Coordinates of C-alpha atoms in Angstrom, one line a residue:
X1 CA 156.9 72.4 75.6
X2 CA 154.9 69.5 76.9
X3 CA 151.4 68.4 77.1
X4 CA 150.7 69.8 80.7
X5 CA 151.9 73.0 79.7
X6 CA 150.0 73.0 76.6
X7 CA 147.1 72.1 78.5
X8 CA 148.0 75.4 80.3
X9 CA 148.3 77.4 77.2
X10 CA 145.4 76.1 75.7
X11 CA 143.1 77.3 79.0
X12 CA 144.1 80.9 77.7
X13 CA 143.5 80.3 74.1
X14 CA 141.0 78.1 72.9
X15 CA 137.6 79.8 72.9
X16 CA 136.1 77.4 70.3
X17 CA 134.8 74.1 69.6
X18 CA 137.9 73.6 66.7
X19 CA 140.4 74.4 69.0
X20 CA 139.5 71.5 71.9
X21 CA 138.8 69.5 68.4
X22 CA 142.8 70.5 68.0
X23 CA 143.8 69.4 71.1
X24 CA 141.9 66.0 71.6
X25 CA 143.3 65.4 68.0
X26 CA 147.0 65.9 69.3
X27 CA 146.7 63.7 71.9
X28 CA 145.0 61.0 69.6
X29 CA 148.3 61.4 67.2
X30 CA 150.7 61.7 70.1
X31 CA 149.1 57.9 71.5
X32 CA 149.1 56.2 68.7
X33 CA 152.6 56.7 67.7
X34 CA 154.0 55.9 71.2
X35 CA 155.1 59.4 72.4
X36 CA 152.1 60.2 75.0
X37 CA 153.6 57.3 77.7
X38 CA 157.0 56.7 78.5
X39 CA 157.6 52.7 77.2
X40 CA 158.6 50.1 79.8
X41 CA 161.4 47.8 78.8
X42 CA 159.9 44.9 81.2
X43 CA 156.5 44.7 78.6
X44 CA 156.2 41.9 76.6
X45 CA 157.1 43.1 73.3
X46 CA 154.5 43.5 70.9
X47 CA 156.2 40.6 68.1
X48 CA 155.5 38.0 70.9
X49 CA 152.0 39.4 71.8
X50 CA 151.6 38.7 67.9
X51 CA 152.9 35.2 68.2
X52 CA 149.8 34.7 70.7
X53 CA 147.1 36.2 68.8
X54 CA 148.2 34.1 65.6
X55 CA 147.8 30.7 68.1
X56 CA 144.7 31.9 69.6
X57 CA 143.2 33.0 66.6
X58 CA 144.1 29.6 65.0
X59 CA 141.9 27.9 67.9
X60 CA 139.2 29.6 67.8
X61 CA 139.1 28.6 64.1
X62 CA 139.3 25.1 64.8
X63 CA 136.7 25.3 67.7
X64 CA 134.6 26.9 64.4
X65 CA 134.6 30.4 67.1
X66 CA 135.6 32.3 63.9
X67 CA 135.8 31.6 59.9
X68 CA 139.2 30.8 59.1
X69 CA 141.7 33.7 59.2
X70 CA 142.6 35.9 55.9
X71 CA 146.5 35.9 54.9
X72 CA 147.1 39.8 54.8
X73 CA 149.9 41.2 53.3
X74 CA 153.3 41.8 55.2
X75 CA 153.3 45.6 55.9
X76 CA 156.1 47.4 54.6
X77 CA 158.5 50.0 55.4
X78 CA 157.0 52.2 52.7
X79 CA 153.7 51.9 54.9
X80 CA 154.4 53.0 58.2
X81 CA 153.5 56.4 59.1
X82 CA 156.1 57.1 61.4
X83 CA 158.9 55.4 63.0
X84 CA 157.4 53.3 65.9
X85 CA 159.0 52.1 69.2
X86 CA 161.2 49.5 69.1
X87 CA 159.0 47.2 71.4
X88 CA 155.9 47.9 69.4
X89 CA 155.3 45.7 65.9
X90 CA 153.4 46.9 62.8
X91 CA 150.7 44.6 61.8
X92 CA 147.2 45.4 60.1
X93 CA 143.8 45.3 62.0
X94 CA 142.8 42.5 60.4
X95 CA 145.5 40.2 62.5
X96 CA 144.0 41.9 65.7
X97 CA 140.4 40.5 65.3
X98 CA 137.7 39.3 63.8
X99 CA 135.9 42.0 61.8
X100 CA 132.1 41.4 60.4
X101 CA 129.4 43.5 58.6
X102 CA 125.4 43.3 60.0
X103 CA 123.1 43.2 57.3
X104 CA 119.4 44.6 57.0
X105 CA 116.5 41.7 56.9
X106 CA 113.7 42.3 54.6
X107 CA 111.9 45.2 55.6
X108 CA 108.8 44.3 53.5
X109 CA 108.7 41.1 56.0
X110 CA 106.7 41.9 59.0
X111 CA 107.8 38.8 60.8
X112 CA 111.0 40.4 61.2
X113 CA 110.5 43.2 63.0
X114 CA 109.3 43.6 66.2
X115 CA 111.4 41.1 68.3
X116 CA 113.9 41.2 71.3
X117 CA 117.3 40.9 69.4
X118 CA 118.6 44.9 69.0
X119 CA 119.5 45.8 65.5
X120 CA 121.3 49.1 65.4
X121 CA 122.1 51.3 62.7
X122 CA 125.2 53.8 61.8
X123 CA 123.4 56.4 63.1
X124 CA 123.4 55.3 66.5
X125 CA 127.0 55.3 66.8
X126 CA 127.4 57.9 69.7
X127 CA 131.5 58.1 69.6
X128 CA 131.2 56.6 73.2
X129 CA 129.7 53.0 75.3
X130 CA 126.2 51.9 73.1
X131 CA 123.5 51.4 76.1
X132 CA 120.2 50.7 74.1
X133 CA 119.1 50.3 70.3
X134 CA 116.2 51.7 69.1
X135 CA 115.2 48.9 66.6
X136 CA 114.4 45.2 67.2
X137 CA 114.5 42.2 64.5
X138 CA 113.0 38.5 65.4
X139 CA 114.6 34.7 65.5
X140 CA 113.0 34.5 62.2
X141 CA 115.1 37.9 61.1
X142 CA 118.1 36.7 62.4
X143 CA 118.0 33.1 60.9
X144 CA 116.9 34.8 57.8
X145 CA 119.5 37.2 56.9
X146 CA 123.5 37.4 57.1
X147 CA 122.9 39.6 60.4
X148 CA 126.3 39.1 62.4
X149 CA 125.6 38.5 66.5
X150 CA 127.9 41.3 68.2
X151 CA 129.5 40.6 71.5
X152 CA 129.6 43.3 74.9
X153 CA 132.9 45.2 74.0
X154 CA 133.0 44.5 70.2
X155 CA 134.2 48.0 68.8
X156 CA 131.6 49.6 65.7
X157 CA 132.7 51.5 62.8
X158 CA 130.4 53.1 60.7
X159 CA 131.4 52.6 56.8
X160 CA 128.7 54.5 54.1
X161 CA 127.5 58.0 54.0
X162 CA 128.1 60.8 56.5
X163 CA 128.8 58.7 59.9
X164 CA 132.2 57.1 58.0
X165 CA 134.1 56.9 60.9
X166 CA 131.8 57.1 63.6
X167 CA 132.3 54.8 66.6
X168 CA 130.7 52.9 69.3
X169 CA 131.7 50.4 72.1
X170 CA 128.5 47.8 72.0
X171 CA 127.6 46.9 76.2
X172 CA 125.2 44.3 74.9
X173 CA 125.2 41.9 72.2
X174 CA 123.3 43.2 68.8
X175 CA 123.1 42.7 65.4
X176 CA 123.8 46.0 62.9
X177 CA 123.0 46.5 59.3
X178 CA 125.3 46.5 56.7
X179 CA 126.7 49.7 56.7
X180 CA 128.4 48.9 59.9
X181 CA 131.2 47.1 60.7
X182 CA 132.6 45.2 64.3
X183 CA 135.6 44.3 65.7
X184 CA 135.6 41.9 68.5
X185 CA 139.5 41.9 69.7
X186 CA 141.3 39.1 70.3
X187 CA 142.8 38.3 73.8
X188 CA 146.0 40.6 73.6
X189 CA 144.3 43.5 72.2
X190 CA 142.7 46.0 74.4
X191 CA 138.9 46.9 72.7
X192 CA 139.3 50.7 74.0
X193 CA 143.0 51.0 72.7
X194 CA 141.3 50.3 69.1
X195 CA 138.5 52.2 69.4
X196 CA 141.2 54.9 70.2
X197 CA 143.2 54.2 67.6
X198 CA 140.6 54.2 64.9
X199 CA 139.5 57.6 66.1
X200 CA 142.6 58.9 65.0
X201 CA 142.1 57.5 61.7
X202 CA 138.5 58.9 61.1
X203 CA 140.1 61.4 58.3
X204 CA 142.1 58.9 57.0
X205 CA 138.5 56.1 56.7
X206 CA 136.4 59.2 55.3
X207 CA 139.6 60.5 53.0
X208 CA 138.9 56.8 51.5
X209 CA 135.9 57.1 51.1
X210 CA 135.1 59.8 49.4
X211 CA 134.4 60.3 45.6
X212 CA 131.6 58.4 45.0
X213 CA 127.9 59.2 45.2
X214 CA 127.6 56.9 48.1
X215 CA 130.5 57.3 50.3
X216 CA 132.2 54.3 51.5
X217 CA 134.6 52.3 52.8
X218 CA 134.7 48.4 53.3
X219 CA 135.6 45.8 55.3
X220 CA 138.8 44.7 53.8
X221 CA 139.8 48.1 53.8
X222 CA 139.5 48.6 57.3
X223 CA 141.1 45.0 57.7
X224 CA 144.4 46.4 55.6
X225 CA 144.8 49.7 57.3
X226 CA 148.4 49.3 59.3
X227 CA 148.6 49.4 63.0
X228 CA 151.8 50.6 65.0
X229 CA 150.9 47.5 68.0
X230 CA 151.9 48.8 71.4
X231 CA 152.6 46.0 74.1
X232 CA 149.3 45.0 75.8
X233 CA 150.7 46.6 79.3
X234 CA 151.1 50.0 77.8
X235 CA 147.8 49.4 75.9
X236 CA 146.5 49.8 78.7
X237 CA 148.3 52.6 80.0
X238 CA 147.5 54.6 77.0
X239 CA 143.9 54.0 77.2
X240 CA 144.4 56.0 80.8
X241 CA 146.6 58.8 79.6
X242 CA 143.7 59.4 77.2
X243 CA 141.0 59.0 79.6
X244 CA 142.6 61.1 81.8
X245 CA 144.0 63.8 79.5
X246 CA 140.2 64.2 77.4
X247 CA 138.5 64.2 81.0
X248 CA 140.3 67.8 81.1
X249 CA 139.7 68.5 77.8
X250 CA 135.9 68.0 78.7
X251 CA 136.2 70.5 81.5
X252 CA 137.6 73.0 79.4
X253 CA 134.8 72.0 76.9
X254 CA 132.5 72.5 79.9
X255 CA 133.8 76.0 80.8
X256 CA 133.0 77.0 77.2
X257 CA 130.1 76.1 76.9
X258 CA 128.9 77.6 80.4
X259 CA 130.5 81.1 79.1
X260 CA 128.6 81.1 76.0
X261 CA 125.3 79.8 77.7
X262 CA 126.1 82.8 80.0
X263 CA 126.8 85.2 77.0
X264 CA 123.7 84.1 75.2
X265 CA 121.4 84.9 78.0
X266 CA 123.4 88.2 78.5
X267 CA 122.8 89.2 75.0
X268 CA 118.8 88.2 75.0
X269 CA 118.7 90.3 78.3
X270 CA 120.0 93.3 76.2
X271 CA 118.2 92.6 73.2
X272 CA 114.9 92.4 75.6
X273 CA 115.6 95.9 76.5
X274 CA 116.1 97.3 73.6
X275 CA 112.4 95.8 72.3
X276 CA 110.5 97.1 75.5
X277 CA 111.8 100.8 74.9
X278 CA 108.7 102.5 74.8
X279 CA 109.9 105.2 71.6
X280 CA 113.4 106.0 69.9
X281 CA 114.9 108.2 72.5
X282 CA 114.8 104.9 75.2
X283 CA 116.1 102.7 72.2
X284 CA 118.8 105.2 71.3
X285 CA 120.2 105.2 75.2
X286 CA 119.7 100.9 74.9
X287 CA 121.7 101.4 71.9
X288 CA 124.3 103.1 73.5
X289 CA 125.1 101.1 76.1
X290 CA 125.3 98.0 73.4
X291 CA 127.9 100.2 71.9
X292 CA 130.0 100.9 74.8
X293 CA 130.1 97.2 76.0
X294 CA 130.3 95.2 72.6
X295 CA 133.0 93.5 73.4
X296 CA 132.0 92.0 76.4
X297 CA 128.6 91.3 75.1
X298 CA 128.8 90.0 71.7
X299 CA 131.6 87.9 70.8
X300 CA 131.0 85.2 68.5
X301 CA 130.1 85.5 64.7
X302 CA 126.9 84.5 65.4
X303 CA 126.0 86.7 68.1
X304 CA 126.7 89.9 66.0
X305 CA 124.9 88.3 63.0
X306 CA 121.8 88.2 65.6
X307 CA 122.1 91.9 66.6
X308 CA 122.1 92.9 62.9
X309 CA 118.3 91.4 62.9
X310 CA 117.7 93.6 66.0
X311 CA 118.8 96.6 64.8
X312 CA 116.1 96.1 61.1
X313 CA 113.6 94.6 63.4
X314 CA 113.6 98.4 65.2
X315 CA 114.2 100.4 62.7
X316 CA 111.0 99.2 60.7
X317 CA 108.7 99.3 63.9
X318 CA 110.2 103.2 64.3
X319 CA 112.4 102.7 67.0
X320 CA 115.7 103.3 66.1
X321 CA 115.6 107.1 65.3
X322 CA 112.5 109.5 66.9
X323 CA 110.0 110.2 64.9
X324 CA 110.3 114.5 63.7
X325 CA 106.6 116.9 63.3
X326 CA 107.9 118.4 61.1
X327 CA 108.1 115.5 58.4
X328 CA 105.8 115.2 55.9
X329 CA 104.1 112.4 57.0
X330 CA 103.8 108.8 54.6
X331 CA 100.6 109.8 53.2
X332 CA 102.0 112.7 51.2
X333 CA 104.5 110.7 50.2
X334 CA 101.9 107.5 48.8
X335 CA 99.8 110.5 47.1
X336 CA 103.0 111.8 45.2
X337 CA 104.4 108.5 44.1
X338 CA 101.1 107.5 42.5
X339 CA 101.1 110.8 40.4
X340 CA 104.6 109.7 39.5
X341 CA 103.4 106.2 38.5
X342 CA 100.8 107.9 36.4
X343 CA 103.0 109.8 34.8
X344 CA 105.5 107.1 34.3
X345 CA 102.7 104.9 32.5
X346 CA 101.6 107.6 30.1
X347 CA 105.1 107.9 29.3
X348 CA 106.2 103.9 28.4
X349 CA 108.3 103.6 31.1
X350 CA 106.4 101.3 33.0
X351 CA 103.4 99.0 32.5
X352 CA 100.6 99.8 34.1
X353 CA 100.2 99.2 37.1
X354 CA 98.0 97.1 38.9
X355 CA 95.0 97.9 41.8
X356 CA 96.5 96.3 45.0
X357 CA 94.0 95.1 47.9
X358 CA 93.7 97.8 50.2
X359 CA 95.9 96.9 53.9
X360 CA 93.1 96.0 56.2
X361 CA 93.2 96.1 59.8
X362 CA 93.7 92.5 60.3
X363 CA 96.4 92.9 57.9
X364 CA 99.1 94.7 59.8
X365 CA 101.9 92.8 62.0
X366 CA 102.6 95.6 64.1
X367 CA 102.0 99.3 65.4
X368 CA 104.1 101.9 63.8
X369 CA 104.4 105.6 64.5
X370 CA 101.8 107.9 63.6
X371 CA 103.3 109.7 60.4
X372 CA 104.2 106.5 59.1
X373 CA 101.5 104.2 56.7
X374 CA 101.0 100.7 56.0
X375 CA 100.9 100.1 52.0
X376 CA 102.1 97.4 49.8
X377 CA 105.3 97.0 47.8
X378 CA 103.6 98.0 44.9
X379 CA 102.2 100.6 45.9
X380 CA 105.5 102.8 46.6
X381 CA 107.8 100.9 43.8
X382 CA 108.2 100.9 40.3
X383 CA 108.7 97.4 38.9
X384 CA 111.1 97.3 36.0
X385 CA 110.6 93.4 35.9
X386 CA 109.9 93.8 32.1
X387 CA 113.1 95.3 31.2
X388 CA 114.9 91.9 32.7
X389 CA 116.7 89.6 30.2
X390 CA 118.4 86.3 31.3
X391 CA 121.1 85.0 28.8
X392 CA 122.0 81.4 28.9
X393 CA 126.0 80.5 30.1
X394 CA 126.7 80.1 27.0
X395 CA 125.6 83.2 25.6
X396 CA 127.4 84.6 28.7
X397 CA 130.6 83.4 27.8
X398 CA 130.5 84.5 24.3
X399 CA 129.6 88.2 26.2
X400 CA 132.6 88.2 28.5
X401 CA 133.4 91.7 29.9
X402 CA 133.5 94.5 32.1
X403 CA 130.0 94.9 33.5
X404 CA 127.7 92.7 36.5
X405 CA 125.3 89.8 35.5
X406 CA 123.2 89.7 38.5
X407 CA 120.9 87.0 39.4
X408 CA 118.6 85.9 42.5
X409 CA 121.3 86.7 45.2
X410 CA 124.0 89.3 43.5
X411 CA 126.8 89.4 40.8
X412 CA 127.1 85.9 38.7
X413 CA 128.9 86.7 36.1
X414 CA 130.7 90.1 34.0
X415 CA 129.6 90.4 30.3
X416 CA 130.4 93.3 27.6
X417 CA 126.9 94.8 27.9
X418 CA 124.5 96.4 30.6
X419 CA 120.5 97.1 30.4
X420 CA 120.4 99.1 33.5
X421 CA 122.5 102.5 34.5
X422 CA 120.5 103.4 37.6
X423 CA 120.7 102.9 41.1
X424 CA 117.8 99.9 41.5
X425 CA 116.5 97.9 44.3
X426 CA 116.8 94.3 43.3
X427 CA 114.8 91.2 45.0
X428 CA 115.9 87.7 44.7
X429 CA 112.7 85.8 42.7
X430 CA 113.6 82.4 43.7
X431 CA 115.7 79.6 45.4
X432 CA 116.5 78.1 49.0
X433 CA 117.5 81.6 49.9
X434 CA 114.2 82.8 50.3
X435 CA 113.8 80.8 52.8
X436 CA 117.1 80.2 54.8
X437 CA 118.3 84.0 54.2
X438 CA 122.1 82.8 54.1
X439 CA 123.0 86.2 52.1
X440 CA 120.6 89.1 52.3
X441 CA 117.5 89.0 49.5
X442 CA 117.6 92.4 48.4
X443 CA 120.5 94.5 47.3
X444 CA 121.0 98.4 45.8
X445 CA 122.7 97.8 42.4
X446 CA 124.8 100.5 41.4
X447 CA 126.7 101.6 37.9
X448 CA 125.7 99.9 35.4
X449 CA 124.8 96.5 34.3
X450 CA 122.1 93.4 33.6
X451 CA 120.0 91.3 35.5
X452 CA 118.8 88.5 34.7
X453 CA 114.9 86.7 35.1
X454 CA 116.1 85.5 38.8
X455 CA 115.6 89.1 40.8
X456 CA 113.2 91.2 40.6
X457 CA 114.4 95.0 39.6
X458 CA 112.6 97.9 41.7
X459 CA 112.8 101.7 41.4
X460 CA 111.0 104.2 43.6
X461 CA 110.4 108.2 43.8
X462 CA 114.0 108.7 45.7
X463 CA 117.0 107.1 46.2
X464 CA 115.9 106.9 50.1
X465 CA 112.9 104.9 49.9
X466 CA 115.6 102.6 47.8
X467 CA 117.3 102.3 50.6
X468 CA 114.6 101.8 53.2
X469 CA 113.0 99.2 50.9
X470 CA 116.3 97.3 51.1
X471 CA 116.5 97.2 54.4
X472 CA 112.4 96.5 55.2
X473 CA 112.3 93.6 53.1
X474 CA 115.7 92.0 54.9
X475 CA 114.0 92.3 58.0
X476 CA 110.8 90.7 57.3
X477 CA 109.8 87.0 57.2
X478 CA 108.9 86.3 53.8
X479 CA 107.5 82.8 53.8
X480 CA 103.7 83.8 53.3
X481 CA 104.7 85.3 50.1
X482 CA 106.7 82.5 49.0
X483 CA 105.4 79.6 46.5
X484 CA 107.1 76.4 46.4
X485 CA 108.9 73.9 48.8
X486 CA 111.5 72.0 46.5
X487 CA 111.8 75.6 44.6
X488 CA 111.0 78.1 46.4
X489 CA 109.8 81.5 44.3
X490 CA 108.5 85.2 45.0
X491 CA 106.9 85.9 42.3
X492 CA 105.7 89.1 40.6
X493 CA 102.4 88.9 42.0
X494 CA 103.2 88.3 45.6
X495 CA 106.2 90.8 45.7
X496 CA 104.0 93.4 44.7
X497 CA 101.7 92.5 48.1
X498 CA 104.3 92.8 50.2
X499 CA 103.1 94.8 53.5
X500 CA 105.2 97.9 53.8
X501 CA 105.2 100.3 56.7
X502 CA 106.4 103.0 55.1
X503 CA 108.0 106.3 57.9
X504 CA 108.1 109.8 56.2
X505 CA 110.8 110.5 53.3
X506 CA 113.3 112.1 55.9
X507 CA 112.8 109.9 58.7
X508 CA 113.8 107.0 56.1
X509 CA 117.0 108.2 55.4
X510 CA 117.4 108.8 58.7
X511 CA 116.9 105.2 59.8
X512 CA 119.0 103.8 57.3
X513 CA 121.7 106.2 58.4
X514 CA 121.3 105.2 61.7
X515 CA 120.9 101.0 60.4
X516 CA 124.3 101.7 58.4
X517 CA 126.4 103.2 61.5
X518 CA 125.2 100.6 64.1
X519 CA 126.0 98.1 61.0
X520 CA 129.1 99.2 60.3
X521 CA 130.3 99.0 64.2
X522 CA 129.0 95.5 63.8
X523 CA 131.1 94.8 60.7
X524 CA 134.1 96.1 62.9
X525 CA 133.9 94.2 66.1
X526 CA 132.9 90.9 63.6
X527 CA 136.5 91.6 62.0
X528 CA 138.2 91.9 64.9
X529 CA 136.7 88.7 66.5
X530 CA 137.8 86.5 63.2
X531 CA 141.0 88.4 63.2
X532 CA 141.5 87.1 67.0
X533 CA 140.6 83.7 66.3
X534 CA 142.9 83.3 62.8
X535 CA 145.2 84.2 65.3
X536 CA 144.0 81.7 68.1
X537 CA 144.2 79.1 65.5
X538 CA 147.9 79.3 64.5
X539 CA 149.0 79.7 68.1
X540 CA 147.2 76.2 68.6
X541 CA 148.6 75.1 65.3
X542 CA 152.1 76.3 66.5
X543 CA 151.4 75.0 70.4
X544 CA 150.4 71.6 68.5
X545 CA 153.4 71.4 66.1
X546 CA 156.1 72.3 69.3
X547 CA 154.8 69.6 71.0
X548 CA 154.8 67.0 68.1
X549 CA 158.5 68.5 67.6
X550 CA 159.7 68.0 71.1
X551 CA 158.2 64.6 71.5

């Protein structure tokens, strides 16, 4: 297989971002080691284009253009990465021009500031041409500070942090601070061939960089990193297979993203509809059709991660089952719970419990069905807080064993004991996931084992209003009952003023019957998708490796 027909194949199977990432990566690897080009026997080899960069590069030195040239080591055979074509020469970058750091003047110096020489930083490396800066120093900066001038077409590499490896072509002259580093080429060496080549060495600059608590590489590493030097003619006719091969890459990039632009506003479309149904029995036919036409509606991870969301933010407003007369509507329910509370209290089990602010008018988010009632969280739960008890890690691994240690957002840990052997509702207390939801905040634990001082353990009158307090509190934004920024926390107090719209006992289990199918045909479709694309990926892994192999 060649590239053009890989190209081909990869129209059929690339429907991510990683895959075109595959591809512009193969065609990186397959120019730098001489095998995207046919070579010319009529170039000028690259040994004598070597011969004229050492002689130019000693006169600009004696016209003081540059500081006087480092000796770098001879690279050996133990350091090339491939075998290279016979025209071609390994060197280092360093022999192929004349690499500087910026530097940052004093900031606490106003005079520096402010002027009409651009100054960039790393994070204005853009992988492409550099049009504009957004910061200015003065004379006095420049004459002031170890600032290197930059020419048009010197090539940037960024060297600290998270942009190691990022890249930009500079169109004007500029200083940069000192996390950057520039190349300005010497006559014999194309400026786009190396800001090519360097691309395809980003892993390799960050691999080297990595282990410290600052990230970074440095000049002289960049200067020793070998180079397989191409003669300047097919330089340059690299630099167009490239151009030309990623301008269809960016097409097929293009075509992606149009589909999932046009997916996206599909899916908000049905989602809209869904939302305007005026009861259940609309929702449930809305529902339906989402079923039916999953597949061409909802395929990325993300999509169906959305739809979950939809499908709680129904079922609490009362519009994913209809609503039944014959229920015994919340009210009953709130009356019989507090007799059970009573009787809880009188009995040890629970502490007692505390006289919530009535739910006032301004209160409530949403309408909700007419059997249904707005209370708080404490009003139809039984906290078991009390009964928590956190053990250190140390105490935990002296406790190894068969049973859960569950903290803000599930199982932890196993130890030899357990507290609890109920089915309970538990509530993370604190952490970032409070705030960014990346796993859901409250869980039914089952069996039996411990919890520790992290969640919060609730019971309730039935098993169902478990289960419908699981899925209410996923579905609601929780932020005006959280405390804290750097530490986010939900404590006792606030938990227990959760708002609650609370449906009738049977219509609860209803809902989360109806939550767990719909959920459960989400779950499906979200396997299938990853399932597709592991297999997308190794077919572009194997498309990549048979053309590596036939080249």
């Amino acid at each position: 297989m060649n590239l053009t027909d890989l190209l081909d194949e990869f129209n059929v199977v690339i429907d991510t971002s990683k895959g075109l990432t595959e591809l512009r990566s193969l065609i990186l690897g397959l120019a730098v080691r001489g095998k995207l080009v046919p070579q010319d026997p009529n170039d000028e080899p690259a040994s004598e284009l070597l011969k004229k960069i050492e002689a130019e590069k000693e006169r600009l030195y004696e016209e003081g253009e540059i500081r006087k040239p480092k000796n770098l080591p001879t690279v050996k055979d133990d350091e090339f990465y491939f075998d290279a074509p016979s025209n071609w020469k390994w060197t280092r970058l360093g022999e192929i021009g004349d690499w500087g750091a910026g530097a940052t003047p004093t900031r606490s110096n106003s005079e520096y500031y402010g002027g009409d020489i651009p100054w960039l930083k790393t994070g204005e490396l853009n992988d492409s041409y550099i049009k504009e800066a957004e910061e200015f120093i003065t004379e006095k900066g420049f004459d002031n500070s170890s600032v290197r001038l930059c020419k048009p077409g010197d090539v940037l590499i960024a060297m600290y942090g998270a942009t190691i490896g990022k890249l930009g072509i500079l169109e004007f002259e500029a200083t940069t601070n000192q996390a950057c580093c520039a190349c300005t080429t010497f006559e014999g060496f194309y400026n786009i061939y190396l800001y090519y080549y360097l691309l395809s060495m980003r892993e390799n600059f960050r691999n080297q960089g990595a282990g410290g608590a600052q990230p970074n590489i440095s000049k002289t590493k960049i200067e020793n990193t070998v180079l397989p030097l191409p003669p300047l003619a097919e330089q340059n006719r690299i630099v167009q297979k490239i151009d030309s091969l990623f301008a269809e890459v960016d097409e097929l990039e293009e075509k992606l993203n149009r589909q999932t632009k046009l997916d996206e506003k599909l899916q908000l479309a049905v989602n809209a509809e869904v939302q305007k149904a005026p009861d259940a029995e609309a929702s449930k036919s809305a529902w339906n059709f989402i079923t039916s036409n999953f597949n061409t509606l909802y395929n990325t991870p993300e999509a169906i991660d959305n739809l979950k969301k939809n499908i709680l933010n129904e079922a609490v407003r009362g519009r994913l089952v209809p609503q039944n007369p014959n229920d015994e509507p919340a009210t009953e329910l709130l009356k019989k719970i507090e007799a059970e509370k009573e009787r809880l209290y009188e009995e040890g089990e629970i502490r007692k419990p505390k006289k919530l602010p009535p739910v006032k008018e301004d209160d409530i988010p949403f309408e909700i069905p007419e059997s249904w009632e707005w209370c708080r969280l404490g009003d139809c739960s039984f906290n078991l807080d009390a009964k928590r008890v956190p053990l250190s890690r140390a105490d935990r691994e002296n406790k190894q064993g068969e049973y859960p240690y569950y903290g803000a957002s599930g199982i932890i840990d196993h130890i030899d004991d357990y507290i609890f052997e109920d089915d309970l509702l538990l509530i993370g207390e604190d952490g970032a996931n409070l705030i960014n939801r990346s796993t859901p905040i409250a869980f039914i634990a089952t069996g039996k084992y411990w919890v520790n001082n992290h969640a919060h353990v609730l019971d309730a009158i039935d098993f169902k209003l478990l289960k419908w307090l699981e899925a209410y509190v996923n579905s609601i934004n929780l932020e005006p009952y959280v405390t804290g920024t750097a530490q986010p926390k939900l404590n006792q107090t606030r938990l227990n003023k959760i708002l609650v719209a609370l449906p009738p006992l049977e219509e609860q289990h209803r809902i989360v019957r109806r939550i767990e199918e719909l959920f459960a045909i989400c779950d499906r479709f979200k396997a299938q998708l990853e399932q597709r694309r592991n297999v997308n990926e190794r077919l572009v892994k194997g498309l990549v490796g048979e053309v590596l192999e036939g080249s």
